Structures are given as structure tokens and as C-alpha cells.
PDB file of C-alpha atoms in Angstrom:
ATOM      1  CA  UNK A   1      -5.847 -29.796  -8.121  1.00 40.00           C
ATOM      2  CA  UNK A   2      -3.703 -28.296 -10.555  1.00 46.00           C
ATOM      3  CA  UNK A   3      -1.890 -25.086  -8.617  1.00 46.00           C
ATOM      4  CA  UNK A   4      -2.161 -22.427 -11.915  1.00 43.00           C
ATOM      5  CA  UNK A   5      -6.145 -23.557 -12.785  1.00 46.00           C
ATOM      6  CA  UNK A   6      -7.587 -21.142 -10.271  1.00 49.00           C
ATOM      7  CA  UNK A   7     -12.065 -20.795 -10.005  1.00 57.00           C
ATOM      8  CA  UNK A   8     -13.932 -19.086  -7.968  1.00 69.00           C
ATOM      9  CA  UNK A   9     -14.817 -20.460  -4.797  1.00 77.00           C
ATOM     10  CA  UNK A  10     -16.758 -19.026  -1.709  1.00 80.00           C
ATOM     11  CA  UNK A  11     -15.443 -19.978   1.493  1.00 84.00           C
ATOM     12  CA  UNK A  12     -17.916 -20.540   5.072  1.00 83.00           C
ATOM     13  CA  UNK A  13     -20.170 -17.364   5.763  1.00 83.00           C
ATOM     14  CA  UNK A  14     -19.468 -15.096   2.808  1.00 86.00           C
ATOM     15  CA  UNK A  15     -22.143 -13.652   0.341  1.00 85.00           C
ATOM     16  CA  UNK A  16     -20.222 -12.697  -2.589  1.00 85.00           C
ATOM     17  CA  UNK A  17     -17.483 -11.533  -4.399  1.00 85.00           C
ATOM     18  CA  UNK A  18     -15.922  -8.361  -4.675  1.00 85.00           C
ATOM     19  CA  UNK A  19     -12.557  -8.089  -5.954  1.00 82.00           C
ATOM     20  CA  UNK A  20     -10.124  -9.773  -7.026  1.00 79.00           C
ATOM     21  CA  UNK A  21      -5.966  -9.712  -7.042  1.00 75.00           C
ATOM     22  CA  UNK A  22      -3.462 -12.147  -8.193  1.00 71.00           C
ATOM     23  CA  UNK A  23      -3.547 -14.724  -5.793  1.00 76.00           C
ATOM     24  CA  UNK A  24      -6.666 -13.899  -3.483  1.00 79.00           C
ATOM     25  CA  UNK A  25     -10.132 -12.814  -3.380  1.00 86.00           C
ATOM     26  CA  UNK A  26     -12.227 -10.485  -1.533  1.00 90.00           C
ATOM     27  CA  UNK A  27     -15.788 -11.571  -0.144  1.00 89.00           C
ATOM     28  CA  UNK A  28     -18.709  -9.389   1.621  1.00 91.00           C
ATOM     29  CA  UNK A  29     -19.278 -11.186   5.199  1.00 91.00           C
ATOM     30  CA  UNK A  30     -21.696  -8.706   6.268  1.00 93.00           C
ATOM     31  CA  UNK A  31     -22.414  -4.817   5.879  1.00 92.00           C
ATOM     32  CA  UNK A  32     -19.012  -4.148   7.525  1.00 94.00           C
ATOM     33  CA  UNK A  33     -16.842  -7.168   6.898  1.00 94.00           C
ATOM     34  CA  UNK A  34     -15.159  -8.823   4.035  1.00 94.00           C
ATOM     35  CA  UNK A  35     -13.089 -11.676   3.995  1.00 92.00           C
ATOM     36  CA  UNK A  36     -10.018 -11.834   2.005  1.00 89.00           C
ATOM     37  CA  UNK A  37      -9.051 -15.213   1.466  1.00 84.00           C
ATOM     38  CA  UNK A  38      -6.770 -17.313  -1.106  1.00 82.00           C
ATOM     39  CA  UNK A  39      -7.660 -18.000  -4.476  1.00 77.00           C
ATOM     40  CA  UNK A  40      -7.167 -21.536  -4.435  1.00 69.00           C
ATOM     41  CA  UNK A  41      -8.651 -23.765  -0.846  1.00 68.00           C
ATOM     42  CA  UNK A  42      -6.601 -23.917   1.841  1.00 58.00           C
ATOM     43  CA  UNK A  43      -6.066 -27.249   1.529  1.00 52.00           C
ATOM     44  CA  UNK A  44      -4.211 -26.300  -1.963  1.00 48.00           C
ATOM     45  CA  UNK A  45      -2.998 -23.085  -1.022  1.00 49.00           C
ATOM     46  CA  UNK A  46       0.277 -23.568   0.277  1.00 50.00           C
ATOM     47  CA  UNK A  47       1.119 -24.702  -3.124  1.00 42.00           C
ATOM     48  CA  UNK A  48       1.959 -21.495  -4.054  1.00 42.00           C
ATOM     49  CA  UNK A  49       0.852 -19.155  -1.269  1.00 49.00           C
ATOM     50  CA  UNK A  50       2.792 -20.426   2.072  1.00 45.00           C
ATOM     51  CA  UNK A  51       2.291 -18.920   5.226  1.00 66.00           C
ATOM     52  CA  UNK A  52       1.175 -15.525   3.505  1.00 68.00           C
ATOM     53  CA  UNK A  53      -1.936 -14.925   5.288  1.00 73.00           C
ATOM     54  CA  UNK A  54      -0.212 -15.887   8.681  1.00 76.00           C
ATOM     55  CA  UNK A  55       1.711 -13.063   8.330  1.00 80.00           C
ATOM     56  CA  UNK A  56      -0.355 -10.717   6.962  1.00 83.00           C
ATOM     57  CA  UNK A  57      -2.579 -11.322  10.273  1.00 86.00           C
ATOM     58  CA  UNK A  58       0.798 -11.355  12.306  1.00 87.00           C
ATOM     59  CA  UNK A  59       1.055  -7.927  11.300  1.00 90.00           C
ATOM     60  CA  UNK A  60      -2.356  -6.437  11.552  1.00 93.00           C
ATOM     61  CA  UNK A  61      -2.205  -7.806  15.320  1.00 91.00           C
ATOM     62  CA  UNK A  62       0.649  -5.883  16.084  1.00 92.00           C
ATOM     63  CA  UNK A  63      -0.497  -2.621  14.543  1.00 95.00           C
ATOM     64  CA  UNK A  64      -3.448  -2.889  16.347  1.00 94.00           C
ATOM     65  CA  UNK A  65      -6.309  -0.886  16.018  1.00 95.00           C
ATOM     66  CA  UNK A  66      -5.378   2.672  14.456  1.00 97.00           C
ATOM     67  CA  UNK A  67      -7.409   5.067  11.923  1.00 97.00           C
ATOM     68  CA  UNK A  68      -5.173   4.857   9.284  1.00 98.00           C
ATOM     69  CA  UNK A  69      -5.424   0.614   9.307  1.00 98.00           C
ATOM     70  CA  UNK A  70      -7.478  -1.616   7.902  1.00 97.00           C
ATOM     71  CA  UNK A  71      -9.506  -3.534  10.747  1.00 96.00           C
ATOM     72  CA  UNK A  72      -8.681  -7.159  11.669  1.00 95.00           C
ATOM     73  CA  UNK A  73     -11.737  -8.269  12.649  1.00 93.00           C
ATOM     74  CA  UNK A  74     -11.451 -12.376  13.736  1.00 85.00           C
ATOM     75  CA  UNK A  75     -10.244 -15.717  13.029  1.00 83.00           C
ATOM     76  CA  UNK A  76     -11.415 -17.348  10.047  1.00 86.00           C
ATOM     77  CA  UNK A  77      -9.963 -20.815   8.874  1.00 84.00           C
ATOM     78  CA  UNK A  78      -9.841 -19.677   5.131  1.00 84.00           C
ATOM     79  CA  UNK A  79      -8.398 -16.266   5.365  1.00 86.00           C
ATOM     80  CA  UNK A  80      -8.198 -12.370   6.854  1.00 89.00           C
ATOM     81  CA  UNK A  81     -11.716 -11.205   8.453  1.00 93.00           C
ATOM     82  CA  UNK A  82     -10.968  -7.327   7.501  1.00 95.00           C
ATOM     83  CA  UNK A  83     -13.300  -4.116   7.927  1.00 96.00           C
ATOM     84  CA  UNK A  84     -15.319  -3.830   4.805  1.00 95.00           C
ATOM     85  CA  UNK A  85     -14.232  -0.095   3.094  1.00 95.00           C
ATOM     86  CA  UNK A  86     -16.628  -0.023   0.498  1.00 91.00           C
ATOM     87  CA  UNK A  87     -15.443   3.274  -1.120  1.00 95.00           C
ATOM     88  CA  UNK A  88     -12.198   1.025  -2.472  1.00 94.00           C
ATOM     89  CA  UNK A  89      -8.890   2.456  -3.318  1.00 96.00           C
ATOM     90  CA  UNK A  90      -7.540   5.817  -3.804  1.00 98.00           C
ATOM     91  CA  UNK A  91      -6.309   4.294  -7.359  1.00 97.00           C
ATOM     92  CA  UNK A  92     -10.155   3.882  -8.151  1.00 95.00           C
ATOM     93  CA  UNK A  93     -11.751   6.866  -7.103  1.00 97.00           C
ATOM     94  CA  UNK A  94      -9.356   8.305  -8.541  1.00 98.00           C
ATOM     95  CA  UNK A  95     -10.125   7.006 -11.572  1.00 97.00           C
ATOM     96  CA  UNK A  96     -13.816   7.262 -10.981  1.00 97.00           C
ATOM     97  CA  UNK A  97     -13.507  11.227  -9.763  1.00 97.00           C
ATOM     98  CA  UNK A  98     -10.889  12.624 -11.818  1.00 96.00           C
ATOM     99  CA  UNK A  99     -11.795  16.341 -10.529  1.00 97.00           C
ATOM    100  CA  UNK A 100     -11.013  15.429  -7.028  1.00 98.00           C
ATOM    101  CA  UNK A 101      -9.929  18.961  -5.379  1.00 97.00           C
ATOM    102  CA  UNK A 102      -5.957  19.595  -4.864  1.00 97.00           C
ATOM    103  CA  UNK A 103      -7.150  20.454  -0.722  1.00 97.00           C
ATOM    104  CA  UNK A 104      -8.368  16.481  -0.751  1.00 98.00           C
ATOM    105  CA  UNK A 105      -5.455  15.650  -2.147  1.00 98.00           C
ATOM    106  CA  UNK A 106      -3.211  16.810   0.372  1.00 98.00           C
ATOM    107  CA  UNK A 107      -5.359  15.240   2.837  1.00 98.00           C
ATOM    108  CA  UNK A 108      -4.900  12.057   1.630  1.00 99.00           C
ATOM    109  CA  UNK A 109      -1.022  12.239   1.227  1.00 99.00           C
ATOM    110  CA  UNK A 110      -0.538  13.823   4.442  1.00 99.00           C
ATOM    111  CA  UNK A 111      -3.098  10.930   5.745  1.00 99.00           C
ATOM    112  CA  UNK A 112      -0.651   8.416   3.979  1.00 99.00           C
ATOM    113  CA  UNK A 113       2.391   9.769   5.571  1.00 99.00           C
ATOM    114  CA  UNK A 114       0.518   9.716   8.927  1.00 99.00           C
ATOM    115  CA  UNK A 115      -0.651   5.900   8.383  1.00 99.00           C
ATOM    116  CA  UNK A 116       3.495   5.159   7.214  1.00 99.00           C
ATOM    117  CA  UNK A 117       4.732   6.941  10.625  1.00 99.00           C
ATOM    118  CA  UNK A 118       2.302   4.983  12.462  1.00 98.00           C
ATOM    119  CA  UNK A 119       3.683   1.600  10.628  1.00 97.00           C
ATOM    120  CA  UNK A 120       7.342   2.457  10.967  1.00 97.00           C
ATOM    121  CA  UNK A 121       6.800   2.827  15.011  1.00 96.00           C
ATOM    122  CA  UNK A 122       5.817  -0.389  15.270  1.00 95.00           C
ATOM    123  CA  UNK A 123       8.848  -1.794  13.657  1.00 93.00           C
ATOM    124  CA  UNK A 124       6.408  -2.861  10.478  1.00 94.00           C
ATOM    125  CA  UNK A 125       8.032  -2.550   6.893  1.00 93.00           C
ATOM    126  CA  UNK A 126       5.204  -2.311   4.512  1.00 94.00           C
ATOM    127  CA  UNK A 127       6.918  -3.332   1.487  1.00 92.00           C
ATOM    128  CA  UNK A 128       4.115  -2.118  -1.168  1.00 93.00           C
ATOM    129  CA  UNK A 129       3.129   0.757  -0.400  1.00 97.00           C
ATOM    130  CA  UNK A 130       0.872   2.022  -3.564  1.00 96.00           C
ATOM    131  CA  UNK A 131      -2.558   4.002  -4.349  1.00 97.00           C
ATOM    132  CA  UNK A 132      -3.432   0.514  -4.668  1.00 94.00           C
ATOM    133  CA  UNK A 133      -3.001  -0.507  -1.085  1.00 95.00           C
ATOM    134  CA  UNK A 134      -4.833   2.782   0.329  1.00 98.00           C
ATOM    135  CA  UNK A 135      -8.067   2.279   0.880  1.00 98.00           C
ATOM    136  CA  UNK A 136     -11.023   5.067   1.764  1.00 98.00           C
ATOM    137  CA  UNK A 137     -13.242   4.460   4.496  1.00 96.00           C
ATOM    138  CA  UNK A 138     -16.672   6.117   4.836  1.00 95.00           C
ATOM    139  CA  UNK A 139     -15.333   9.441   5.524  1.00 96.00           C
ATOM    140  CA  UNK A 140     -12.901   8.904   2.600  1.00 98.00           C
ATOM    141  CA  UNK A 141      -9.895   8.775   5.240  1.00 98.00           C
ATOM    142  CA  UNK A 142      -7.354   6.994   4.063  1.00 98.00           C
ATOM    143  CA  UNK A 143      -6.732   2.921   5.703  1.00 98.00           C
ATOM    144  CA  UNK A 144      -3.548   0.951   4.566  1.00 98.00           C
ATOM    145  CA  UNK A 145      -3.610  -2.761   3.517  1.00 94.00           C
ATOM    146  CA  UNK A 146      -1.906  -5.256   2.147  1.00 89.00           C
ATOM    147  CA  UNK A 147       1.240  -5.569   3.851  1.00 90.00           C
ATOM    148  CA  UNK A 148       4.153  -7.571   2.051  1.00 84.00           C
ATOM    149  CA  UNK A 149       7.457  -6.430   4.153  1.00 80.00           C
ATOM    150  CA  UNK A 150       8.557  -7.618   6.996  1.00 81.00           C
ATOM    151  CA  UNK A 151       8.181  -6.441  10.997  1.00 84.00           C
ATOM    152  CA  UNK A 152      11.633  -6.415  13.110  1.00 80.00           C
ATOM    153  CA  UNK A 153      12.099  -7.297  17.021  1.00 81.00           C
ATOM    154  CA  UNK A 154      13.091  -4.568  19.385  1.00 80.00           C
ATOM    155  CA  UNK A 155      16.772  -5.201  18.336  1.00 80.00           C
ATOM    156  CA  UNK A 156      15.858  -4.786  14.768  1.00 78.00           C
ATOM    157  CA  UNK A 157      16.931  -8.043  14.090  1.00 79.00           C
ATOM    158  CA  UNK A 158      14.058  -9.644  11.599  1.00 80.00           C
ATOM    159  CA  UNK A 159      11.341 -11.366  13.507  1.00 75.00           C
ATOM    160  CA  UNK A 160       8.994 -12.199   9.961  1.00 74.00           C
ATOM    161  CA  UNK A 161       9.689 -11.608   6.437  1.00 73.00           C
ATOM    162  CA  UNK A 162       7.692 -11.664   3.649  1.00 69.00           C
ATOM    163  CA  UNK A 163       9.378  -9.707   0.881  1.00 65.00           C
ATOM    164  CA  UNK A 164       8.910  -6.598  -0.624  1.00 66.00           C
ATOM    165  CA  UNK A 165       6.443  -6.418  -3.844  1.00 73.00           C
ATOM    166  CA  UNK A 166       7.063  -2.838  -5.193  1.00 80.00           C
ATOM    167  CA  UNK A 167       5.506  -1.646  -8.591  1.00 86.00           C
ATOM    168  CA  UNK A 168       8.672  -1.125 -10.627  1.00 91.00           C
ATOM    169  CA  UNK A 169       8.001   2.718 -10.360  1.00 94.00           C
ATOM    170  CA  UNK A 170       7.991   2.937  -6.772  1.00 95.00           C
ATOM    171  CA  UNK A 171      10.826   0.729  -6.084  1.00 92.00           C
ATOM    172  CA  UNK A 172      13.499   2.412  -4.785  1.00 95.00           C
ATOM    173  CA  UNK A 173      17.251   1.964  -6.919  1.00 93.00           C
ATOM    174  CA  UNK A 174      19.098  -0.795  -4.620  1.00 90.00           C
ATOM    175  CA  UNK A 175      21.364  -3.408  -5.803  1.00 83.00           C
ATOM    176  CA  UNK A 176      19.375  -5.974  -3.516  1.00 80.00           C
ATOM    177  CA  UNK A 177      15.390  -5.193  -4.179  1.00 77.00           C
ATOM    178  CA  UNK A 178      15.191  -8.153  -1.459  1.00 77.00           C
ATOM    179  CA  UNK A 179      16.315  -5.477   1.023  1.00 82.00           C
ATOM    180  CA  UNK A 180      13.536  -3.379   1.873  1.00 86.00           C
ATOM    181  CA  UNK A 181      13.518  -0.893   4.922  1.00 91.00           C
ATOM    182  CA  UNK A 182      12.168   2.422   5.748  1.00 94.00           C
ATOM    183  CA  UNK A 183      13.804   4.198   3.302  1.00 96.00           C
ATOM    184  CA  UNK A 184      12.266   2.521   0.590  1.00 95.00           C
ATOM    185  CA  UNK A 185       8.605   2.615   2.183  1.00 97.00           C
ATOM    186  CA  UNK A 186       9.423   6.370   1.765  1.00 98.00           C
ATOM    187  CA  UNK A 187      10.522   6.216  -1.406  1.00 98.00           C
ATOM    188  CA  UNK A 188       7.235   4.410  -2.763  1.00 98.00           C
ATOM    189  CA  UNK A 189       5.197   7.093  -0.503  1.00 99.00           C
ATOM    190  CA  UNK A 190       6.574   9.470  -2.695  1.00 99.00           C
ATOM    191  CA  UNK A 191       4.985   7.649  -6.101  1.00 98.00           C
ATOM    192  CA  UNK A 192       2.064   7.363  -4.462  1.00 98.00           C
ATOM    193  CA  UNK A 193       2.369  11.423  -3.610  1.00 99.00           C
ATOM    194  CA  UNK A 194       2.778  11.638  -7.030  1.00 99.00           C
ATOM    195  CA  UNK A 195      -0.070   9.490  -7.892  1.00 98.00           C
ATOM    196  CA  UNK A 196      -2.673  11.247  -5.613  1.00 99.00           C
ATOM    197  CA  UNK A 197      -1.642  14.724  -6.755  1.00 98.00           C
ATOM    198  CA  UNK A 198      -1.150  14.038 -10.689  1.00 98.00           C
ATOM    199  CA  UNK A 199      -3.834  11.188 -11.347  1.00 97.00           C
ATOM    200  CA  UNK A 200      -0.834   9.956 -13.624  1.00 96.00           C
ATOM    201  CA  UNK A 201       2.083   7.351 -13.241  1.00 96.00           C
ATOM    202  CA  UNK A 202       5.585   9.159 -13.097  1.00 97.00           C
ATOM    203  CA  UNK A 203       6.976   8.374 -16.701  1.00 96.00           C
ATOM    204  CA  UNK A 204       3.768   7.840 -18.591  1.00 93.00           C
ATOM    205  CA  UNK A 205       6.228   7.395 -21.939  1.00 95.00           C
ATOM    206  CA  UNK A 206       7.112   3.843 -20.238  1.00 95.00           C
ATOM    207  CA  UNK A 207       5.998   0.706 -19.764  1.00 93.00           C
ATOM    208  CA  UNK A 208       5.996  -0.778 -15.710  1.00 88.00           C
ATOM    209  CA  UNK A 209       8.190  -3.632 -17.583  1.00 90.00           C
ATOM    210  CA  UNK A 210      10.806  -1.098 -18.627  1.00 94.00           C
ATOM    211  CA  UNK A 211      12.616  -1.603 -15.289  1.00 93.00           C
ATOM    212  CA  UNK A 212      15.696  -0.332 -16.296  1.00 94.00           C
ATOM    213  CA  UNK A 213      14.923   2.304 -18.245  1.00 97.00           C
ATOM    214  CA  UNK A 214      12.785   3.469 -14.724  1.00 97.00           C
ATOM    215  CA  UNK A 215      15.280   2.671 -12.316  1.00 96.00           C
ATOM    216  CA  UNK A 216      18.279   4.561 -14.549  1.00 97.00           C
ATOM    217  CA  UNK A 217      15.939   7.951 -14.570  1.00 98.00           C
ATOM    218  CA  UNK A 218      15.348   7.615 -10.417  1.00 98.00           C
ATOM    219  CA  UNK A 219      19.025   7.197 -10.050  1.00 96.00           C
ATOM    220  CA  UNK A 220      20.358   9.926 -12.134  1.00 97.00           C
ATOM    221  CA  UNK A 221      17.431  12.053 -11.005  1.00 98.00           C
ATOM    222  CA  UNK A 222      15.529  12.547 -14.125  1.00 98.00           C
ATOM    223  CA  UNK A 223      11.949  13.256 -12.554  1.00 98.00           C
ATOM    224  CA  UNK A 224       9.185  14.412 -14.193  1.00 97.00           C
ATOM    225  CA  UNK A 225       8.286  17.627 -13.950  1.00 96.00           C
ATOM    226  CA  UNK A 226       7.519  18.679 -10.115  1.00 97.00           C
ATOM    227  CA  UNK A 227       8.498  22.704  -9.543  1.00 95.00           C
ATOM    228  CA  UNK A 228       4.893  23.393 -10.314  1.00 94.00           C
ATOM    229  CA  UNK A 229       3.100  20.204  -8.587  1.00 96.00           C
ATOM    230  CA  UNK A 230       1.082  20.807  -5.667  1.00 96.00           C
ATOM    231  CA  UNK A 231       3.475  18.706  -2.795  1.00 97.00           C
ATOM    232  CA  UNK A 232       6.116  18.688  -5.203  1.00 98.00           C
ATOM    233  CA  UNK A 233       9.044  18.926  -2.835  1.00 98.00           C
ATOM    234  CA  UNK A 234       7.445  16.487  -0.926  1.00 99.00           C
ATOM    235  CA  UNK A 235       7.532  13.964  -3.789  1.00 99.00           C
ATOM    236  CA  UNK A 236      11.295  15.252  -4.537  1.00 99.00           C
ATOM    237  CA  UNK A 237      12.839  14.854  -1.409  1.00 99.00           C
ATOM    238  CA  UNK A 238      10.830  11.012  -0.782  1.00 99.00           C
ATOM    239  CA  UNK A 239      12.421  10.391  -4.118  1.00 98.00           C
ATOM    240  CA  UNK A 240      16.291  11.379  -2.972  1.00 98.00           C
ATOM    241  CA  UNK A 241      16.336  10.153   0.252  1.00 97.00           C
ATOM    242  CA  UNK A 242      16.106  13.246   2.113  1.00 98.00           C
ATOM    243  CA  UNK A 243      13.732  12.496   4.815  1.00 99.00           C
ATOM    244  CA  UNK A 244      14.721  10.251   7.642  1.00 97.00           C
ATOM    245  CA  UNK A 245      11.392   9.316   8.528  1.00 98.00           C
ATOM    246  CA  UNK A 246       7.712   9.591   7.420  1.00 98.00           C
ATOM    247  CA  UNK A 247       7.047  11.884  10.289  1.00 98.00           C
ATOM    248  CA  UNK A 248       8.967  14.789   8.857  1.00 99.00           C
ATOM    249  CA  UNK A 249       7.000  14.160   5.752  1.00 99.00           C
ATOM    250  CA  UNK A 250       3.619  14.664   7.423  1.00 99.00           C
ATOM    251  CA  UNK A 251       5.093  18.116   8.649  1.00 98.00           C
ATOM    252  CA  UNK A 252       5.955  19.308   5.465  1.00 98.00           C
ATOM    253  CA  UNK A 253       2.099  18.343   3.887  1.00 98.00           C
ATOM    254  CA  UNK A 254       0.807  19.801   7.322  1.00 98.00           C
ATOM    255  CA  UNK A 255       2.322  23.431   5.914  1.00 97.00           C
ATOM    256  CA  UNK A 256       1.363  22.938   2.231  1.00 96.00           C
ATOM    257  CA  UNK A 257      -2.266  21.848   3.633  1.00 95.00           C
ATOM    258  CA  UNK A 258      -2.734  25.112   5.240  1.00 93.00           C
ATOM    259  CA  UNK A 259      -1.779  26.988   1.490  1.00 93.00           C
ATOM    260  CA  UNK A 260      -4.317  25.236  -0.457  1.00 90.00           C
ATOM    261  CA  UNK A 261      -8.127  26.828  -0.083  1.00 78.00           C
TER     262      UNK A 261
END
């Protein structure tokens, strides 16, 4: 089988597809479980995909079971068995419910913030943290998924490592984007902050291949406008480093929540 001459294929027990990525797809199972599974068989996965959905289900086993995580929910042999969320991403509905109310909003952010604190306890780096990668379950509470960092032994010596796949715009300036810690999980909360609030990218006058150009304005500080944004500071101080962890972020929303009718 060639490796780049991907079709669709339905692995053991699933009804149909869903969604798609770059390298996987997602499958209904049943009314509350999807599997997300390679898009190539296993047997020619590894060709390009090694060990990827080990450690995605490495992770998810360590998290546990929390509100603000997707749901592992068994052993397949062709993939993750995950809670189905069939409300999709924040990025969506976002798109699909432009008018979404400032107060939900600041749910949401201070729910992502909650979810990151959670993560970061459990010595998990998500390492793509995006409106992408937040899903909305039934009560449109936010779920994250898709982890791509890394999760450290007690010692915080790396136990697993998978990378870090940050958009370009919330990738935090670092001379090594290989090294990926808490601080830049924070940093990519705050584009997603921004996201949730505005609807909008940070620097819609760019392209997400303009990597310089978007990496020069985060280092000198040349933000978009965000004295009058709803969370603004919020986004601000994620941006400059200024929180030490995503617990003192979920404070700070926790205040702004109680402002907003």
C-alpha cells in the first residue's frame, strides 16, 4: 500500500463516518461512542503514524475520568474508543452560532482553563491546545482532546513524548518549538481565549504560513487590540507569560464571569 494514497476504510463495529483530520478518522460506534482510528489500516499505519495512538490512550488513562476530558471508553485493535460529543468543537459552533452570548463565552474559557489545570496536575503537557481540540458535550461543557505533548514522571523527567503540534498563532516564541511545557499550553490557552471571545484569529491580516511575521508581533508584543475585549487581560497576561499556572487563570475568568449578565 502506498503510505500518501489514503481511502476510506471502516474498521470492526463502526457505522459511519464522521470527521475527518489529517491522519485519522472519526467513526459512530453507537449513540455514545465513536472510534477514532488511523487513516490508513493498522497493518500500514506505522508507516507514517508510529506509536501515536499508544500514547494518546497512555494519556487518557492517566487523566482518568474528569468533566473537562474526553471519555476513554475501551480497547479497540484499530484505534481510541472515545465518548461520542456530538455537538463538535467550540471552532464549529462557533462558526455555526456566531451570536453566542459574551456570559457563554466566559464559561467556556474559564471551563478551558479549568480542563488545562486539571491536565497540568497530572504532569500531562497537551501540546495543541486549540478551539479545535475543545469539544462540547450535551450540556455544551467544554471536553479536551487530542493530546500531542508529552506526560512527565514524578521527577519531571519525560516518561512519553509525542511533540508539540501548535497552530503557528498559538505557538509560543521559543528558539526550540520541540520544547513544549506549561508555559506554552498557557500561551495557546490564551489564542484560544481569544478565539472564544472574538470568533476571529489574532492577526486576521496574515496568513497561518506567515510564521515569522506572527512570531515577531508575539515577541515584541504587538497584539491586537484587547483593552476593550471581554477577558482581555486574561488573553494579555497568557500571552506574556504572566501566569504561573492555569489555575490562576481560572480565578481571574471566575471574577470577570460574575461582571457579565
Amino acid at each position: 500500500m502506498n503510505p500518501y494514497d489514503f481511502h476510506s476504510w471502516y474498521p470492526r463495529g463502526t457505522r459511519r463516518a464522521i470527521a475527518a483530520g489529517a491522519n485519522h478518522f472519526v467513526a459512530t460506534v453507537d449513540d455514545t461512542t465513536v472510534l477514532k482510528y488511523p487513516v490508513a489500516p493498522q497493518e500500514a499505519a506505522n508507516l507514517y503514524l508510529p506509536d501515536a495512538q499508544r500514547f494518546r490512550r497512555s494519556i487518557l488513562r492517566r487523566l482518568g475520568k474528569h468533566p473537562r476530558i474526553i471519555q476513554l471508553k475501551g480497547k479497540h485493535e484499530d484505534g481510541l474508543l472515545l465518548e461520542y460529543l456530538p455537538n463538535g468543537s467550540v471552532e464549529r459552533y462557533l462558526v455555526a452560532n456566531p451570536r453566542t452570548s459574551v456570559k457563554q463565552r466566559l464559561v467556556w474559557g474559564r471551563q478551558a482553563a479549568e480542563g488545562l489545570a486539571y491536565i497540568h496536575t497530572k504532569n500531562v503537557i497537551h501540546g495543541d491546545v486549540s478551539v479545535g481540540n475543545l469539544l462540547l458535550d450535551p450540556h455544551l461543557s467544554i471536553k479536551f482532546c487530542d493530546f500531542q505533548g508529552k506526560f512527565l514522571n514524578a521527577d519531571g523527567t519525560v516518561a512519553l513524548d509525542d511533540g508539540s503540534s501548535e497552530r503557528s498563532m498559538s505557538s509560543m516564541p521559543r528558539s526550540d518549538h520541540n520544547n513544549h511545557d506549561h508555559k506554552t499550553d498557557i500561551f495557546a490557552l490564551g489564542t484560544a481565549l481569544f478565539v472564544i471571545v472574538t470568533g476571529n484569529l489574532p492577526f486576521p491580516d496574515l496568513d497561518t504560513l506567515d510564521e515569522d511575521e506572527i512570531q515577531r508581533r508575539f515577541e515584541e508584543h504587538e497584539f491586537p487590540p484587547l483593552e476593550k475585549l471581554p477577558g482581555g487581560d486574561v488573553i494579555r497576561n497568557c500571552w506574556t507569560g504572566s501566569y504561573n499556572s492555569a489555575s490562576e487563570i481560572i480565578v481571574d475568568l471566575q471574577k470577570l464571569e460574575k461582571t457579565v449578565e
